[in-house]
CSV table of C-alpha atoms in Angstrom, one decimal:
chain,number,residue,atom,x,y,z
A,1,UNK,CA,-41.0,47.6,17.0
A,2,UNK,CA,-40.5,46.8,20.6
A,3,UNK,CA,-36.9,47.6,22.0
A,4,UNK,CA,-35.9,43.8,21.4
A,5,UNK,CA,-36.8,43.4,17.8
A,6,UNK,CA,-35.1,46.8,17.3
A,7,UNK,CA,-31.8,45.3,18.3
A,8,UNK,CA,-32.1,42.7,16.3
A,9,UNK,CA,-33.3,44.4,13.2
A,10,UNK,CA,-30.2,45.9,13.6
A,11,UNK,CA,-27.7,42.9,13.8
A,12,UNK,CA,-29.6,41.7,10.7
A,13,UNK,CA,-28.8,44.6,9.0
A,14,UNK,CA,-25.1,44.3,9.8
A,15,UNK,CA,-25.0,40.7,8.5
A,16,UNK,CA,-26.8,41.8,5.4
A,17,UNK,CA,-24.5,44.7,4.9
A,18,UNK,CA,-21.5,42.6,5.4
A,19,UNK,CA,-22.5,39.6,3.0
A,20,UNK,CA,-23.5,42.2,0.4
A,21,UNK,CA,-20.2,43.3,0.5
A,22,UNK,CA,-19.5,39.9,-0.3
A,23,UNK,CA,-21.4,39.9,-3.5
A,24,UNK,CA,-20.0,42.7,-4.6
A,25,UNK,CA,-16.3,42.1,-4.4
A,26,UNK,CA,-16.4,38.2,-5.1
A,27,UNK,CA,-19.5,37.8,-6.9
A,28,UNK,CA,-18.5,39.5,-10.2
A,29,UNK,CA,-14.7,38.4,-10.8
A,30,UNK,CA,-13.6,36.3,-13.0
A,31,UNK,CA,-12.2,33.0,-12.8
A,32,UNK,CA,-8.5,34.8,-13.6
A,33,UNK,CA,-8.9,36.9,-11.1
A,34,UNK,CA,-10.3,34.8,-8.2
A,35,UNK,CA,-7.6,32.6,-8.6
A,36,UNK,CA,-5.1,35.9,-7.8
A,37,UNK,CA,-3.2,36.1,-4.3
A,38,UNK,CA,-4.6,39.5,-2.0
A,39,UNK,CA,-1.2,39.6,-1.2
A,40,UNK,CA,2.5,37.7,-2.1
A,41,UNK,CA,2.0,34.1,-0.7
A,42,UNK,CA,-0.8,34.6,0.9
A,43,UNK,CA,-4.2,33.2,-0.1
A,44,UNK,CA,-6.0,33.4,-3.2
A,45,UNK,CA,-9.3,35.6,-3.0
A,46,UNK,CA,-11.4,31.7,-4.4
A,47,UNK,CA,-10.5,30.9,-1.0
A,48,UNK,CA,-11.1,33.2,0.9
A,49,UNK,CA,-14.6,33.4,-0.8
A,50,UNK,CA,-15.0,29.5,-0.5
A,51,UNK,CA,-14.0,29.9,3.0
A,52,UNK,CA,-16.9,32.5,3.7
A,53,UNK,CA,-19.3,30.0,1.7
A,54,UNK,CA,-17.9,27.1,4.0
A,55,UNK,CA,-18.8,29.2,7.1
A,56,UNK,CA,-22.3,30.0,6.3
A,57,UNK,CA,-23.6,26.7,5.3
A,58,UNK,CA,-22.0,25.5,8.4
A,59,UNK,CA,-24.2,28.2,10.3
A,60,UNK,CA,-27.2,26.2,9.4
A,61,UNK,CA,-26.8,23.2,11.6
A,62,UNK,CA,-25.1,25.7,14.3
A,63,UNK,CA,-28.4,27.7,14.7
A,64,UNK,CA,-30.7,24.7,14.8
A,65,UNK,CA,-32.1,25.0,11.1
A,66,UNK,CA,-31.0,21.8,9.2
A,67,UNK,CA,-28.5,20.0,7.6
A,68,UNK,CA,-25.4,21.4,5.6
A,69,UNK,CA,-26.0,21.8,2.3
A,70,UNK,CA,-22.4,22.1,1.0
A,71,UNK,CA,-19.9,19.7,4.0
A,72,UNK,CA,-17.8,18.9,1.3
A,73,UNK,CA,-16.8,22.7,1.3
A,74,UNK,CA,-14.8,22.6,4.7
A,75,UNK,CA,-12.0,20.2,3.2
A,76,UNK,CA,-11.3,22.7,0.4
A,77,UNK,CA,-12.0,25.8,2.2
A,78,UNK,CA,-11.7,25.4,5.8
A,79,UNK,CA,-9.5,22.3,7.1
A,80,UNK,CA,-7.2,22.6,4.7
A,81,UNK,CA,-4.5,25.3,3.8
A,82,UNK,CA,-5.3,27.4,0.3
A,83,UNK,CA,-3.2,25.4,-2.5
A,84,UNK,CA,-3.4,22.4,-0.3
A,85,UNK,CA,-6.2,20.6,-2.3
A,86,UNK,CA,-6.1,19.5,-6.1
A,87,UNK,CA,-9.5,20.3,-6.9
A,88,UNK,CA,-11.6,23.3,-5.4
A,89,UNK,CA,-14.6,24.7,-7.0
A,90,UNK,CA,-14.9,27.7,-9.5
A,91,UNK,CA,-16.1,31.1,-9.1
A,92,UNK,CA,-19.3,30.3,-10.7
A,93,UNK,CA,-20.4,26.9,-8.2
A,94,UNK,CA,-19.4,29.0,-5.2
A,95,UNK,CA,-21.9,32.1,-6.3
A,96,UNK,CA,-24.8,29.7,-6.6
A,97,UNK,CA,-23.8,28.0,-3.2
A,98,UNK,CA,-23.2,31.4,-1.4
A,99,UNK,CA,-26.4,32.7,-3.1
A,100,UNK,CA,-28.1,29.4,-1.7
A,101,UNK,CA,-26.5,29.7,1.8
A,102,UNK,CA,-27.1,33.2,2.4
A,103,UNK,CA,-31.0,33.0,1.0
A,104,UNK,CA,-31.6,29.9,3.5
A,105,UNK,CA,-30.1,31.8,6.1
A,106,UNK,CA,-32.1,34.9,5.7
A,107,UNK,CA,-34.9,33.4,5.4
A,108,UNK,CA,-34.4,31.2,9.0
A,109,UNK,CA,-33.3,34.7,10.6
A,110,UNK,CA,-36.6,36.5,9.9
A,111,UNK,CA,-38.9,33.3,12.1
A,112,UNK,CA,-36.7,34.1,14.8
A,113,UNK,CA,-37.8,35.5,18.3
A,114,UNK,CA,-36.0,37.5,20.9
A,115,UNK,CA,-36.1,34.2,22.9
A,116,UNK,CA,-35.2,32.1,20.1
A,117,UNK,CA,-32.2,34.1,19.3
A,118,UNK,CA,-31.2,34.2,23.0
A,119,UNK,CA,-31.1,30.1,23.2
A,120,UNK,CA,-27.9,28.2,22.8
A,121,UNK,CA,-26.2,27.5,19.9
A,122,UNK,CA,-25.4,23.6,18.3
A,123,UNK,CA,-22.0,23.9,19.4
A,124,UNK,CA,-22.8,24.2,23.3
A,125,UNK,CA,-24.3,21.3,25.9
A,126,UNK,CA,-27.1,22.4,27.9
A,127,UNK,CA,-24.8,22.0,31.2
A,128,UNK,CA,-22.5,24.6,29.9
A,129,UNK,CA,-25.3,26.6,28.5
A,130,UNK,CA,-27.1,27.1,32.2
A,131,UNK,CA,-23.1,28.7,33.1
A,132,UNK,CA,-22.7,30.7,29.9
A,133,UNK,CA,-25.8,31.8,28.8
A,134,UNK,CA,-24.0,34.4,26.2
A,135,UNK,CA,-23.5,31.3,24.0
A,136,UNK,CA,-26.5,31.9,22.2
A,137,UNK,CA,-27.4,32.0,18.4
A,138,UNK,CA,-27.0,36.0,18.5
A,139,UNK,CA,-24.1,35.8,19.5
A,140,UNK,CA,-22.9,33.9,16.9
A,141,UNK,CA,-24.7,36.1,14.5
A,142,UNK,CA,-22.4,38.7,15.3
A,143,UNK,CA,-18.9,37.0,15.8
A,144,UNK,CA,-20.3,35.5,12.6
A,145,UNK,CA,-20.9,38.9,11.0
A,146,UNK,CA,-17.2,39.9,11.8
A,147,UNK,CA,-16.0,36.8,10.8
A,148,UNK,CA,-17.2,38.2,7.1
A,149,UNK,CA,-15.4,42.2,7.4
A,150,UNK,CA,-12.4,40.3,8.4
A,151,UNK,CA,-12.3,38.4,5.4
A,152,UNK,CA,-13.5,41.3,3.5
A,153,UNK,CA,-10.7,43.6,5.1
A,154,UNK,CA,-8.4,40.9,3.3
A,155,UNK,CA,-9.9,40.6,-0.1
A,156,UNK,CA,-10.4,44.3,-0.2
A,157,UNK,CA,-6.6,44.5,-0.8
A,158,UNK,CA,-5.9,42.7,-3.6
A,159,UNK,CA,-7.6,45.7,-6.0
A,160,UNK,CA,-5.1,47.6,-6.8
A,161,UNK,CA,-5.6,51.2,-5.4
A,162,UNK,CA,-4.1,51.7,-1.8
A,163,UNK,CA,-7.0,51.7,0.8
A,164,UNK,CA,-8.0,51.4,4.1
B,1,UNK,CA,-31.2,39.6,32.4
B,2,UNK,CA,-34.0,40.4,30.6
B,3,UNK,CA,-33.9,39.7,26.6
B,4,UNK,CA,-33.0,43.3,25.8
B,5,UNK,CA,-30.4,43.4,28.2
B,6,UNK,CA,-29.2,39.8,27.1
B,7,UNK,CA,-28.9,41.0,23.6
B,8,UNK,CA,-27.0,43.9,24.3
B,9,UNK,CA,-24.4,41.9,26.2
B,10,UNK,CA,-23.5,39.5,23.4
B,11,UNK,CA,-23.2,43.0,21.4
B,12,UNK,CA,-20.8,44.3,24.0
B,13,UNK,CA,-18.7,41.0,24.5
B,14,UNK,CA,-18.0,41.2,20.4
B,15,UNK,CA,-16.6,44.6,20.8
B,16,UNK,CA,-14.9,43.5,23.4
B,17,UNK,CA,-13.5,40.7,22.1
B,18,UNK,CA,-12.5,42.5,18.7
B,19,UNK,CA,-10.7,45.4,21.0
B,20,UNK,CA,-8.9,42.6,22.8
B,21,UNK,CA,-7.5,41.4,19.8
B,22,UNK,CA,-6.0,44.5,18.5
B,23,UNK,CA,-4.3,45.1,22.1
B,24,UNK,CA,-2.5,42.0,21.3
B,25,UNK,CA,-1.9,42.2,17.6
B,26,UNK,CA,-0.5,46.1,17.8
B,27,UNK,CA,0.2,46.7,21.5
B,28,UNK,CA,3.4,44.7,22.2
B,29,UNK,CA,5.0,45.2,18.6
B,30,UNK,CA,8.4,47.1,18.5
B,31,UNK,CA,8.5,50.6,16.5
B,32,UNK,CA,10.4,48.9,13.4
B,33,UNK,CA,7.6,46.6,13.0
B,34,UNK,CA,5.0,48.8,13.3
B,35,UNK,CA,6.3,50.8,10.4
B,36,UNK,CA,6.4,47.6,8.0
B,37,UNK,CA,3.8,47.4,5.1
B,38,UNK,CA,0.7,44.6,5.9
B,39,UNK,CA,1.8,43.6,2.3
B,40,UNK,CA,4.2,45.1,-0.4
B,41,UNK,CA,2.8,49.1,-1.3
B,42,UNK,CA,-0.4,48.7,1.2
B,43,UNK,CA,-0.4,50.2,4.6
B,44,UNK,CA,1.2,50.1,7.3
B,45,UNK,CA,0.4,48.8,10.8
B,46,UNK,CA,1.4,51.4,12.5
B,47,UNK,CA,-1.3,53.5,10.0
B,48,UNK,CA,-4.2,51.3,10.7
B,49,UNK,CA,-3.8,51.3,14.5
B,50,UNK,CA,-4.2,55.0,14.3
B,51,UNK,CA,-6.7,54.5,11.8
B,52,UNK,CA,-8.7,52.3,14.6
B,53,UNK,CA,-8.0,54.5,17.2
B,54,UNK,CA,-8.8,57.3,15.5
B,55,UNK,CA,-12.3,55.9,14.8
B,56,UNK,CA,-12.8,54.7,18.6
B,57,UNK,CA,-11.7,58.5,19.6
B,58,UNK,CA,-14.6,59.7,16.8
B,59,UNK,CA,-17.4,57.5,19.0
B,60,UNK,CA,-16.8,59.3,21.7
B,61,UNK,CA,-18.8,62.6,20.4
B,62,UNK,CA,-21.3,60.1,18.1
B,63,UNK,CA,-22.7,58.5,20.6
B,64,UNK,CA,-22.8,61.8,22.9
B,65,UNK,CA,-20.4,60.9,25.4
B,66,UNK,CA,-18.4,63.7,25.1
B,67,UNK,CA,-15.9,65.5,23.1
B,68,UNK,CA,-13.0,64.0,20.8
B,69,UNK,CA,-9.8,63.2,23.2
B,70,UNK,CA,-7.7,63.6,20.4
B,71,UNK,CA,-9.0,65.3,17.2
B,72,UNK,CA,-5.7,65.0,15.6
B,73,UNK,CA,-5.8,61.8,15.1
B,74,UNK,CA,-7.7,62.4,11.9
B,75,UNK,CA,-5.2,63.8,10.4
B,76,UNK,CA,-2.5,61.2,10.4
B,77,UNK,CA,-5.1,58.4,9.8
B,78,UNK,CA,-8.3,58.7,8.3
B,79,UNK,CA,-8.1,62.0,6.0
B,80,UNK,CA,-4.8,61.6,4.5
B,81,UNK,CA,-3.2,58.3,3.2
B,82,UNK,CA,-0.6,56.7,4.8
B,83,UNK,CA,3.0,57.8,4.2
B,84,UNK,CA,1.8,61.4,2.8
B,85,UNK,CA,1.7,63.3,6.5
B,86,UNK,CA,5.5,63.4,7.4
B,87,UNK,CA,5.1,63.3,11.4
B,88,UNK,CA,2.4,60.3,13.0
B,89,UNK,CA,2.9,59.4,16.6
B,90,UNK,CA,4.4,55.9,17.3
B,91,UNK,CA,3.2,53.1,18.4
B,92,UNK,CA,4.1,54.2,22.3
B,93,UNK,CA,1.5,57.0,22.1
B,94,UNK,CA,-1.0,55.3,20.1
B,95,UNK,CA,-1.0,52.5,22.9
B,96,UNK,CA,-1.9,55.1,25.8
B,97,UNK,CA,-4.3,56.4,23.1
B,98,UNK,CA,-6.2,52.9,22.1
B,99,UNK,CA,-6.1,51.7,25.7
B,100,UNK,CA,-7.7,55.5,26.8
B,101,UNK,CA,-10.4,56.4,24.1
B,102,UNK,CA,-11.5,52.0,25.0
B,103,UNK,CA,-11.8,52.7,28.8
B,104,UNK,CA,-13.9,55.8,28.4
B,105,UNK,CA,-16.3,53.9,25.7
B,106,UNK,CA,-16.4,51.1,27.8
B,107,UNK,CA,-17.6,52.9,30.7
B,108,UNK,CA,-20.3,54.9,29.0
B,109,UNK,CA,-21.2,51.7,27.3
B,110,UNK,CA,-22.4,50.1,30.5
B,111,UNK,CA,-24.1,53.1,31.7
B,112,UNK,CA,-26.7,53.3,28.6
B,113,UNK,CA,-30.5,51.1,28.9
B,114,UNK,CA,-31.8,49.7,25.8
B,115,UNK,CA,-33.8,52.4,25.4
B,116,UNK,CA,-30.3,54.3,25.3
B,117,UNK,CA,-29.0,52.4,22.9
B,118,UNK,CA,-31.9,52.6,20.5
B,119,UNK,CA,-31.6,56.9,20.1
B,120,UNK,CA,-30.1,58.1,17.4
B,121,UNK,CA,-26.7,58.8,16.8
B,122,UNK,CA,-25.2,61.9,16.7
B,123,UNK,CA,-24.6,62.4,12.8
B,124,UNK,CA,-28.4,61.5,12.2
B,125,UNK,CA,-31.0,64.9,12.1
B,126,UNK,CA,-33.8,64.7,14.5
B,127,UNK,CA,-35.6,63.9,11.2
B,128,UNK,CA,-34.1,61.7,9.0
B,129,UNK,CA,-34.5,59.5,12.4
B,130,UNK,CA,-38.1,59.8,12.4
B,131,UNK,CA,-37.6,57.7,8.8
B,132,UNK,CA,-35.0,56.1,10.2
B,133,UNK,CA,-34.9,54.5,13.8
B,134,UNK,CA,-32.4,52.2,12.5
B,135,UNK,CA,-29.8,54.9,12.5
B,136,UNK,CA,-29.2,54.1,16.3
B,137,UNK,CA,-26.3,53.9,18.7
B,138,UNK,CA,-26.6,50.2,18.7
B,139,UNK,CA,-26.1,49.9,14.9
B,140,UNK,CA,-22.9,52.0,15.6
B,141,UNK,CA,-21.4,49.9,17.7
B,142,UNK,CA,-22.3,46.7,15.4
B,143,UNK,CA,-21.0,48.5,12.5
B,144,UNK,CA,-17.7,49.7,14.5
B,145,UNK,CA,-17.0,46.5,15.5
B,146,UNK,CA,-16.9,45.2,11.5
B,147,UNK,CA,-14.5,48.3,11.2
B,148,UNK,CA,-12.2,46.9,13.7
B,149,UNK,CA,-12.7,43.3,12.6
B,150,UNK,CA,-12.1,44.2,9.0
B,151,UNK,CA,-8.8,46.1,9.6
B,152,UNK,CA,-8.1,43.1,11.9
B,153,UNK,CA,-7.6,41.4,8.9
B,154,UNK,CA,-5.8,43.0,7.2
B,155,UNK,CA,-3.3,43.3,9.9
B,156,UNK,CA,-3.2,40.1,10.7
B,157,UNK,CA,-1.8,39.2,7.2
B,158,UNK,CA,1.6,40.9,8.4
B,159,UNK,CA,2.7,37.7,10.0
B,160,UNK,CA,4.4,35.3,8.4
B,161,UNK,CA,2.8,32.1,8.1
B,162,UNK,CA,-0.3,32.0,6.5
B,163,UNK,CA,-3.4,32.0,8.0
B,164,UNK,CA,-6.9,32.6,7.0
């Protein structure tokens, strides 16, 4: 590996660590239990978890490799406050999704250069770009990546057994 | 810059960026505040701060800069649960603490090449790295700055409104 692909082997392996995490805590409660607060009054772990999902299938269009698969997510999860909506989706649609999601984004990550990962990101004009070059798609990729422990930090409290 | 050196810096700005945050989330909160639960039997914030700071104090030797400023720090916040040590220092000396142990890993930060950043850490043997080039300084400071950004969150849920 040359020293650049070393550094980016090694963001990847942060974002796969994080979203594993992900997996683990959301992707095997049930329904009963998604719908539980982490905390008094604050929101409900099926939104945090939809929130995540909304977030990565936004990342698609953001790093250049498509369309969104899921926009309707961002009115449940995202724009709107947790108990806001009527209907959200169930534990079960947002596994398949954040499966879906994460597998397309993995897979994009992998064809990805030094240079491609050091170009701008959707969210940037090519004036502002040639100013701040550090709004690139890595560095998404890691405010991303935190984006997902912060979340996690959140969800993590709502099991019952004090930790940290 | 060259790629490697562009990659490093959108590392660097997310560690900065998450160390800015809890300047302003812990740094300018009275004492009484600090000792209030992040939610009802959870911790409190005065426990992670120390917890965080106690981790940033812990780099310092990992990533061979040095030894531990303050050791003690360990104690109060990562091997024993909050609320079970009677005497933790406030928030007053933890913010001479936080804003100390992140000025002397800033400034070895910006010393180290790419080629720095890429040896191994220092809990890693000589060879278990040989297996395992991942286990680098760089996917330290990715991984620390999930820690901070995970913690983040969980502080952050200590305000009243509700936010995601």
């Amino acid at each position: 590996m040359t020293f650049e692909t070393s550094l980016i082997d090694s963001a990847l392996r942060n974002w796969r660590s994080n979203v594993d995490r992900v997996d683990k805590l959301f992707g095997n409660l049930p329904q009963e239990q998604l719908l539980q607060e982490i905390a008094p009054g604050k929101n409900r772990l099926i939104y945090l978890w939809g929130h995540l999902t909304a977030f990565n299938d936004a990342l698609i269009p953001l790093l250049g490799f498509g369309s969104r698969t899921f926009p309707e997510l961002d009115l449940m999860f995202v724009s709107n406050a947790d108990r806001t909506v009527p209907t959200i989706l169930s534990g079960g649609d947002l596994k398949i999704i954040w499966q879906e999601t994460s597998q397309i984004l993995l897979t994009e990550f992998s064809k990805l250069s030094a240079a491609d990962w050091l170009q701008k990101h959707g969210a940037v004009s090519e004036q502002d770009f040639l100013r701040e070059p550090h709004r690139n798609r890595f560095t998404i990729l890691l405010g991303r990546t935190a984006h997902i422990a912060y979340h996690l930090g959140q969800a993590k409290l709502s099991e019952r057994a004090q930790t940290t």
